[in-house]
Short mmCIF file of C-alpha atoms in Angstrom, two decimals:
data_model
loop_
_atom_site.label_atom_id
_atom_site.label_comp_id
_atom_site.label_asym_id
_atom_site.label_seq_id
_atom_site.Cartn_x
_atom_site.Cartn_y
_atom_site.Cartn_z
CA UNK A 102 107.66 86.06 -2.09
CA UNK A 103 109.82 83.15 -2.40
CA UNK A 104 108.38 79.75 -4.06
CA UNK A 105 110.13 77.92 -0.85
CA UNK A 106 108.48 79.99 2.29
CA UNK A 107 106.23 78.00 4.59
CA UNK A 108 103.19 79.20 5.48
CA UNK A 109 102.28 80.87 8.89
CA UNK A 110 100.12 78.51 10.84
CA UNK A 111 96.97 80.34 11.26
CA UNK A 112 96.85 80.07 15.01
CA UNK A 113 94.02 82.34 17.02
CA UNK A 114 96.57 83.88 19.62
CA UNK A 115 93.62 83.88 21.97
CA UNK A 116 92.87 80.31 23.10
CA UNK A 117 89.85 81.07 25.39
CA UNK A 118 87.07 83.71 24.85
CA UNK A 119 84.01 83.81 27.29
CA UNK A 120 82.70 87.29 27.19
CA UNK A 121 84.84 89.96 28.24
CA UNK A 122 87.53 87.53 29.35
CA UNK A 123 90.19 86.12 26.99
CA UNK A 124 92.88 84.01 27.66
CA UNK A 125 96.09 84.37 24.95
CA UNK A 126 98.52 81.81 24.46
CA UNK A 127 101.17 84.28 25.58
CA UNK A 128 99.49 84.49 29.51
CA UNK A 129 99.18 80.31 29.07
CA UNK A 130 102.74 80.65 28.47
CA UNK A 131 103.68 82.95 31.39
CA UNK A 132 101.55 80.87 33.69
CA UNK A 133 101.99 76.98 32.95
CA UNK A 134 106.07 78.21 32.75
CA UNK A 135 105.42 79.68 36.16
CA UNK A 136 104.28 76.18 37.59
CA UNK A 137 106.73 73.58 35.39
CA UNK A 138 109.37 76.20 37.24
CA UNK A 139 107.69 75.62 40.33
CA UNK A 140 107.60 71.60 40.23
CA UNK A 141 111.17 71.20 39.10
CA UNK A 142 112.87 73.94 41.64
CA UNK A 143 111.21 71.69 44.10
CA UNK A 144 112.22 68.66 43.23
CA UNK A 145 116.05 69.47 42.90
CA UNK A 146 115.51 70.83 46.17
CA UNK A 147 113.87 67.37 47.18
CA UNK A 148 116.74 65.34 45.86
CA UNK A 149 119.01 65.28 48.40
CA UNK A 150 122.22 63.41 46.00
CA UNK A 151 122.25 66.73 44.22
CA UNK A 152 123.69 68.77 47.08
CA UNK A 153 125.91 66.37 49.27
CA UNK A 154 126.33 65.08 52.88
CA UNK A 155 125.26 69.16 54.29
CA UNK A 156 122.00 68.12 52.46
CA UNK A 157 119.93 70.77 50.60
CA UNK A 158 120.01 74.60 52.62
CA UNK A 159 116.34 74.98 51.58
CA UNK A 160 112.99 73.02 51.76
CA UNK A 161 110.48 72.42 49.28
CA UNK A 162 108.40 74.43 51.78
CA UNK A 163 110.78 77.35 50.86
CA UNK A 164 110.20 77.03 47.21
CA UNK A 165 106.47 76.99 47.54
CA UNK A 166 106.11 80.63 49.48
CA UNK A 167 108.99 82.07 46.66
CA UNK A 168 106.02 81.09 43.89
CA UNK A 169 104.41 84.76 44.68
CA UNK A 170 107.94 86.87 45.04
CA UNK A 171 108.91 85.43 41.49
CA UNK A 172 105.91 85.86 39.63
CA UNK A 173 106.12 89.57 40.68
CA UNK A 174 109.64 89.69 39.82
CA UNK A 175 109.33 88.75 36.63
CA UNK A 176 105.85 91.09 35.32
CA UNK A 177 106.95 93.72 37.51
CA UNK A 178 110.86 93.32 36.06
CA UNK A 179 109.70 92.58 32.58
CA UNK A 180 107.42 95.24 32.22
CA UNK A 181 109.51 98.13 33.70
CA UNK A 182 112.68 96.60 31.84
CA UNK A 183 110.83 96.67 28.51
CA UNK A 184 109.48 99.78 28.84
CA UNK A 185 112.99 101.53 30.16
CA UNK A 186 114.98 99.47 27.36
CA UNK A 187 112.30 99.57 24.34
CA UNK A 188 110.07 101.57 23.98
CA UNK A 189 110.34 104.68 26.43
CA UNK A 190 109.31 107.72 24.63
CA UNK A 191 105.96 106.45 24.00
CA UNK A 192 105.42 105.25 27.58
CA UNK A 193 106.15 109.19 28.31
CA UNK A 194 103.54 110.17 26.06
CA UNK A 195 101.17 107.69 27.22
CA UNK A 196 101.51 106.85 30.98
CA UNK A 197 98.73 104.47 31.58
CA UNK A 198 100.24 102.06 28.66
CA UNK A 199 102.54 100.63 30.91
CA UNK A 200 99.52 99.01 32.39
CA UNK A 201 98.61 97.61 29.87
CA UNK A 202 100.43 94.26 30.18
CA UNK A 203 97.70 92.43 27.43
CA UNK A 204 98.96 94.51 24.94
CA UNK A 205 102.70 92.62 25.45
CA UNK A 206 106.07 93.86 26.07
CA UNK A 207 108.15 92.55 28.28
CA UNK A 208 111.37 92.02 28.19
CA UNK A 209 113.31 89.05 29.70
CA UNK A 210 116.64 91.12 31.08
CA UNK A 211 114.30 93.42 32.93
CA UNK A 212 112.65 90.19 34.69
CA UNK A 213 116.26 88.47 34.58
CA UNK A 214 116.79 91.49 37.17
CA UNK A 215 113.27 91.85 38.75
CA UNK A 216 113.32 87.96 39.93
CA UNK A 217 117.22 88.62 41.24
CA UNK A 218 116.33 90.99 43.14
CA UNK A 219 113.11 89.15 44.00
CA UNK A 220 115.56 86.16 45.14
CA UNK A 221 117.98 88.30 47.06
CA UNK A 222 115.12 89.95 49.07
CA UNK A 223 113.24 86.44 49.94
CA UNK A 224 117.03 84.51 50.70
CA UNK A 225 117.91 86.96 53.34
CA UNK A 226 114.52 87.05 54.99
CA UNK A 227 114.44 83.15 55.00
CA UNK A 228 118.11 82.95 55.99
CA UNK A 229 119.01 80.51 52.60
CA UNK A 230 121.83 81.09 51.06
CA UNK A 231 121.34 83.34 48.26
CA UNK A 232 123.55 81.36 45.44
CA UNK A 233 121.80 78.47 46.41
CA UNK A 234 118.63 79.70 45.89
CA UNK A 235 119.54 81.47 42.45
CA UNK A 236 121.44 78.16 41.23
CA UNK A 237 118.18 76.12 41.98
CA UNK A 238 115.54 79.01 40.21
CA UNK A 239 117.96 79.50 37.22
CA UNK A 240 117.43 75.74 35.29
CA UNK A 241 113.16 76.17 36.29
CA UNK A 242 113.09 79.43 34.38
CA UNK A 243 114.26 77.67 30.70
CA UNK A 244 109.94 75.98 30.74
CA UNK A 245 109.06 79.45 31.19
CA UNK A 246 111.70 81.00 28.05
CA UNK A 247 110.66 77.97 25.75
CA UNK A 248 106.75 78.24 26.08
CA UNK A 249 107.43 82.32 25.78
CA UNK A 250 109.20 81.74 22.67
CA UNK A 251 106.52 79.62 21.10
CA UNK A 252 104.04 81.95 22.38
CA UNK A 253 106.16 84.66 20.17
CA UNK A 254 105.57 82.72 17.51
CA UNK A 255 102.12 82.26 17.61
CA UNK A 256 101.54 85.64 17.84
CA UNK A 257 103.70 86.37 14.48
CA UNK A 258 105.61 88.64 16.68
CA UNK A 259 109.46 89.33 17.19
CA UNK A 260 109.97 87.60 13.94
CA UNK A 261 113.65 87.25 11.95
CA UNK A 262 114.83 88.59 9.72
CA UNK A 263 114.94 88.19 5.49
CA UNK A 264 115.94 84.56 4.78
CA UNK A 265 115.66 82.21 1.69
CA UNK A 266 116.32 79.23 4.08
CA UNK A 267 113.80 76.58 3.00
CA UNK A 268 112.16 76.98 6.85
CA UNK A 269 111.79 80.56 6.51
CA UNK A 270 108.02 82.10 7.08
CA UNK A 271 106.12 84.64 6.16
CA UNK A 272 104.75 86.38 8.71
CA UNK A 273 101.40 88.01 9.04
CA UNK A 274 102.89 91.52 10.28
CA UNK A 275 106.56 90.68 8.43
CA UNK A 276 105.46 91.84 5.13
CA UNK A 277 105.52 89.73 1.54
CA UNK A 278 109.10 88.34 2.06
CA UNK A 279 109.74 85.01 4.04
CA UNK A 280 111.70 85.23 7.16
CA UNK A 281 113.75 83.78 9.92
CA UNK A 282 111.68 81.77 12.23
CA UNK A 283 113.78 83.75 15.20
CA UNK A 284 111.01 82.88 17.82
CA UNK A 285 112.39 78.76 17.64
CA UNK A 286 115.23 79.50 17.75
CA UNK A 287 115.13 81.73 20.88
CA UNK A 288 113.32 78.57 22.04
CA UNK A 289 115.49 75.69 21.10
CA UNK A 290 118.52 77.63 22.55
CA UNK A 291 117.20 79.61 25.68
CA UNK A 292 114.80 76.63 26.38
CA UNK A 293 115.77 73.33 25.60
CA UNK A 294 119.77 74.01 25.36
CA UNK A 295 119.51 75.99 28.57
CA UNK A 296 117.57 73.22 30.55
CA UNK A 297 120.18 70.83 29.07
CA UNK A 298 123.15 72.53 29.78
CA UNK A 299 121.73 72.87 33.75
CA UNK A 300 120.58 69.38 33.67
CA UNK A 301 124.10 68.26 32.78
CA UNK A 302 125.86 70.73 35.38
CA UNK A 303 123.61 69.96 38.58
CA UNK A 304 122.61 66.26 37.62
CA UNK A 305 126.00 64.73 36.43
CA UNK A 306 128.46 67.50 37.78
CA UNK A 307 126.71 67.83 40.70
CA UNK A 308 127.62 71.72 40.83
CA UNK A 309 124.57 72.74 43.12
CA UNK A 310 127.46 71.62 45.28
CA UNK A 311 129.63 74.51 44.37
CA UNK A 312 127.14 77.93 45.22
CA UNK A 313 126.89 79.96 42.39
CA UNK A 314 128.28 78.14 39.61
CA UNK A 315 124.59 77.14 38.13
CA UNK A 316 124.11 80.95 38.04
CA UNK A 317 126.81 82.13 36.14
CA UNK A 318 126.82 78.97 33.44
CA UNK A 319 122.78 79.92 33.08
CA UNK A 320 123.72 83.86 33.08
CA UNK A 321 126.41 83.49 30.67
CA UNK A 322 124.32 80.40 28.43
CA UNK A 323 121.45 82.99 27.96
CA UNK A 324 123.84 85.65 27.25
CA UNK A 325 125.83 83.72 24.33
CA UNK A 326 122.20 82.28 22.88
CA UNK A 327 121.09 85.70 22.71
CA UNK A 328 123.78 87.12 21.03
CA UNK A 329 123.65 84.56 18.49
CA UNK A 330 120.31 84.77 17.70
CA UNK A 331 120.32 88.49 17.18
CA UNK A 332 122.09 88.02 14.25
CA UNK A 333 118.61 86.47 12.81
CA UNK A 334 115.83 88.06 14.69
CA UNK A 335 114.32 91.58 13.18
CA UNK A 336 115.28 93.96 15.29
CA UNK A 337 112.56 96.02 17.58
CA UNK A 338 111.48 98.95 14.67
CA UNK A 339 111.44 101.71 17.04
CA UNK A 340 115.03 101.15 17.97
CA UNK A 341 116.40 99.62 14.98
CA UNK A 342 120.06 99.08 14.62
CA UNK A 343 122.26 100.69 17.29
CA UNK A 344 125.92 101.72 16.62
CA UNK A 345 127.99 98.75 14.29
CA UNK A 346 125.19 96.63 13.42
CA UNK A 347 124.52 96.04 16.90
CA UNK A 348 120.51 95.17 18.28
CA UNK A 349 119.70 96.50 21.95
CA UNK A 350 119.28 92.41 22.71
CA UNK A 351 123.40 92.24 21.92
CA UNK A 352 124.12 95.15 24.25
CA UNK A 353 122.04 93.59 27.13
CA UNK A 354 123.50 90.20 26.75
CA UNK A 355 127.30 91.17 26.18
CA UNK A 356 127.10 92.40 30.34
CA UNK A 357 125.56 88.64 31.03
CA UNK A 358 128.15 87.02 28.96
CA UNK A 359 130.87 88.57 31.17
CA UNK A 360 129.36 88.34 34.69
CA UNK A 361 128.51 84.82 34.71
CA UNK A 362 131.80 83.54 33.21
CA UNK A 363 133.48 85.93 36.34
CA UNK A 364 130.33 84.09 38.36
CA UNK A 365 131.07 80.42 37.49
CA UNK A 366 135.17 81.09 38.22
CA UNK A 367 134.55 82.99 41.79
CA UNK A 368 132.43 80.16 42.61
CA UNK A 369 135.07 77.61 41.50
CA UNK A 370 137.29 78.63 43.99
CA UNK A 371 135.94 79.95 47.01
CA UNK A 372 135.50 77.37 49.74
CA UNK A 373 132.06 75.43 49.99
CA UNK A 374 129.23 76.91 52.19
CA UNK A 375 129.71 74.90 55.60
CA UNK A 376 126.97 72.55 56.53
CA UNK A 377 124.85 74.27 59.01
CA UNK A 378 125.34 72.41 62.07
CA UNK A 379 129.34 72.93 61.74
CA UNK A 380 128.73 77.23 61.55
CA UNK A 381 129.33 79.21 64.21
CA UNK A 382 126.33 80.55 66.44
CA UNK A 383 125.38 83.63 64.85
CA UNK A 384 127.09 82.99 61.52
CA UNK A 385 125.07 84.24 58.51
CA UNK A 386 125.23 81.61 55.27
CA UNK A 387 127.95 82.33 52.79
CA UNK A 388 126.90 84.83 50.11
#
């Protein structure tokens, strides 16, 4: 083990134990991410600047009865996307483990999809414009992928990989030899750069103005900060190292990379969704 390697923080990865209930940092995560997301969708939906003389094509109201139709987007997305993308042949041998969501596993491009479809479904019921309501969700979900990072890291899970940087760690389930800290960086990058970059875009750019440009930036922002922090994190041992040195995380973010570039671009140059007083009876919202 290597003289320089900090030590893990021994953190309990439950918080809360009261008989047969336990509450683990990682649900903590999942449900204080769910709120912050919450708060902050509603307030750029509150600040009327952000979206122009039209005004905002959703109300807080809106936001509030989404809550539900998210939450099940992402378990029921992260869960089925995990167990499709990781880890199938022991879900096949053991059905009833894909219940069991307190063991973990989840994986965020399953719920990336689970809460876009979840969006799509609730926008056309409600009659909002569908990029509107994904460019609004997309900069809330970076409090959720920065507490789910740390909550990685707690756990001593999803750990880098072999490193004699002086921040490397041993891990508890790593083995002897000090590694990446992969969790923070996953954090720093899909949490706080993510929430910048979106901060930046609908704050100073004012792009919640331009319907689906939000989207593709945060589509294509997660896809490049995944990628890069492949190249540190161990990857998952039951799939290892695909074809070229490449980690199942780099295959499922090279398709993100590419759609929200052609995302942000489309939505550079079609015309702006018309306020809804000027539409035409019977005219759906611009998709």
């Amino acid at each position: 083990m290597s003289l320089l390697a900090l030590p893990f923080p021994t953190i309990d990865p439950v918080l809360i134990e009261i008989g047969p209930f336990a509450l683990r940092w990682y649900a903590l995560a999942y449900i204080v991410g769910i709120f912050l997301g919450w708060w902050y969708a509603k307030r750029l939906v509150s600040n009327q600047r952000l979206w122009g003389p039209a005004g905002s094509p959703m109300k807080p109201a809106d936001i509030d009865d989404f809550v539900v139709w998210c939450t099940l987007g992402i378990i029921l997305g992260g869960r089925v996307g995990y167990v499709l993308f990781y880890d199938l042949p022991r879900f096949q041998e053991n059905p009833l483990e894909v219940f069991a969501l307190w063991q973990g596993g989840m994986s965020f491009h399953g719920g990336f999809l689970g809460t876009t479809l979840a969006m799509i479904l609730f926008a056309r019921l409600r009659k909002i414009p569908v990029w509107s309501l994904i460019d609004v969700i997309a900069p809330s979900v970076t409090f959720g992928l920065f507490l789910g990072r740390i909550a990685n890291f707690v756990n001593g899970e999803l750990f880098g990989r072999f490193s004699d940087a002086p921040w490397a760690f041993v891990f508890p389930f790593g083995g002897p030899e000090p590694r990446h800290p992969s969790q923070l960086y996953e954090a720093g990058l899909e949490g706080i750069g993510l929430f910048v970059l979106c901060r930046i875009l609908t704050h100073r750019y004012l792009k919640l103005r331009t319907p689906g440009f939000v989207a593709g930036a945060f589509t294509a922002g997660y896809g490049v900060s995944r990628t890069f922090v492949e190249f540190f994190r161990e990857p998952d041992i039951q799939i290892g190292y695909l074809a070229g040195g490449l980690t199942m995380g780099m295959l499922l973010s090279v398709p993100m990379i590419v759609a929200g570039v052609i995302l942000m671009v489309w939505a550079s140059r079609r015309r702006p969704v018309a306020p809804a007083a000027a539409r035409p009876s019977g005219e759906s919202p611009v998709e």
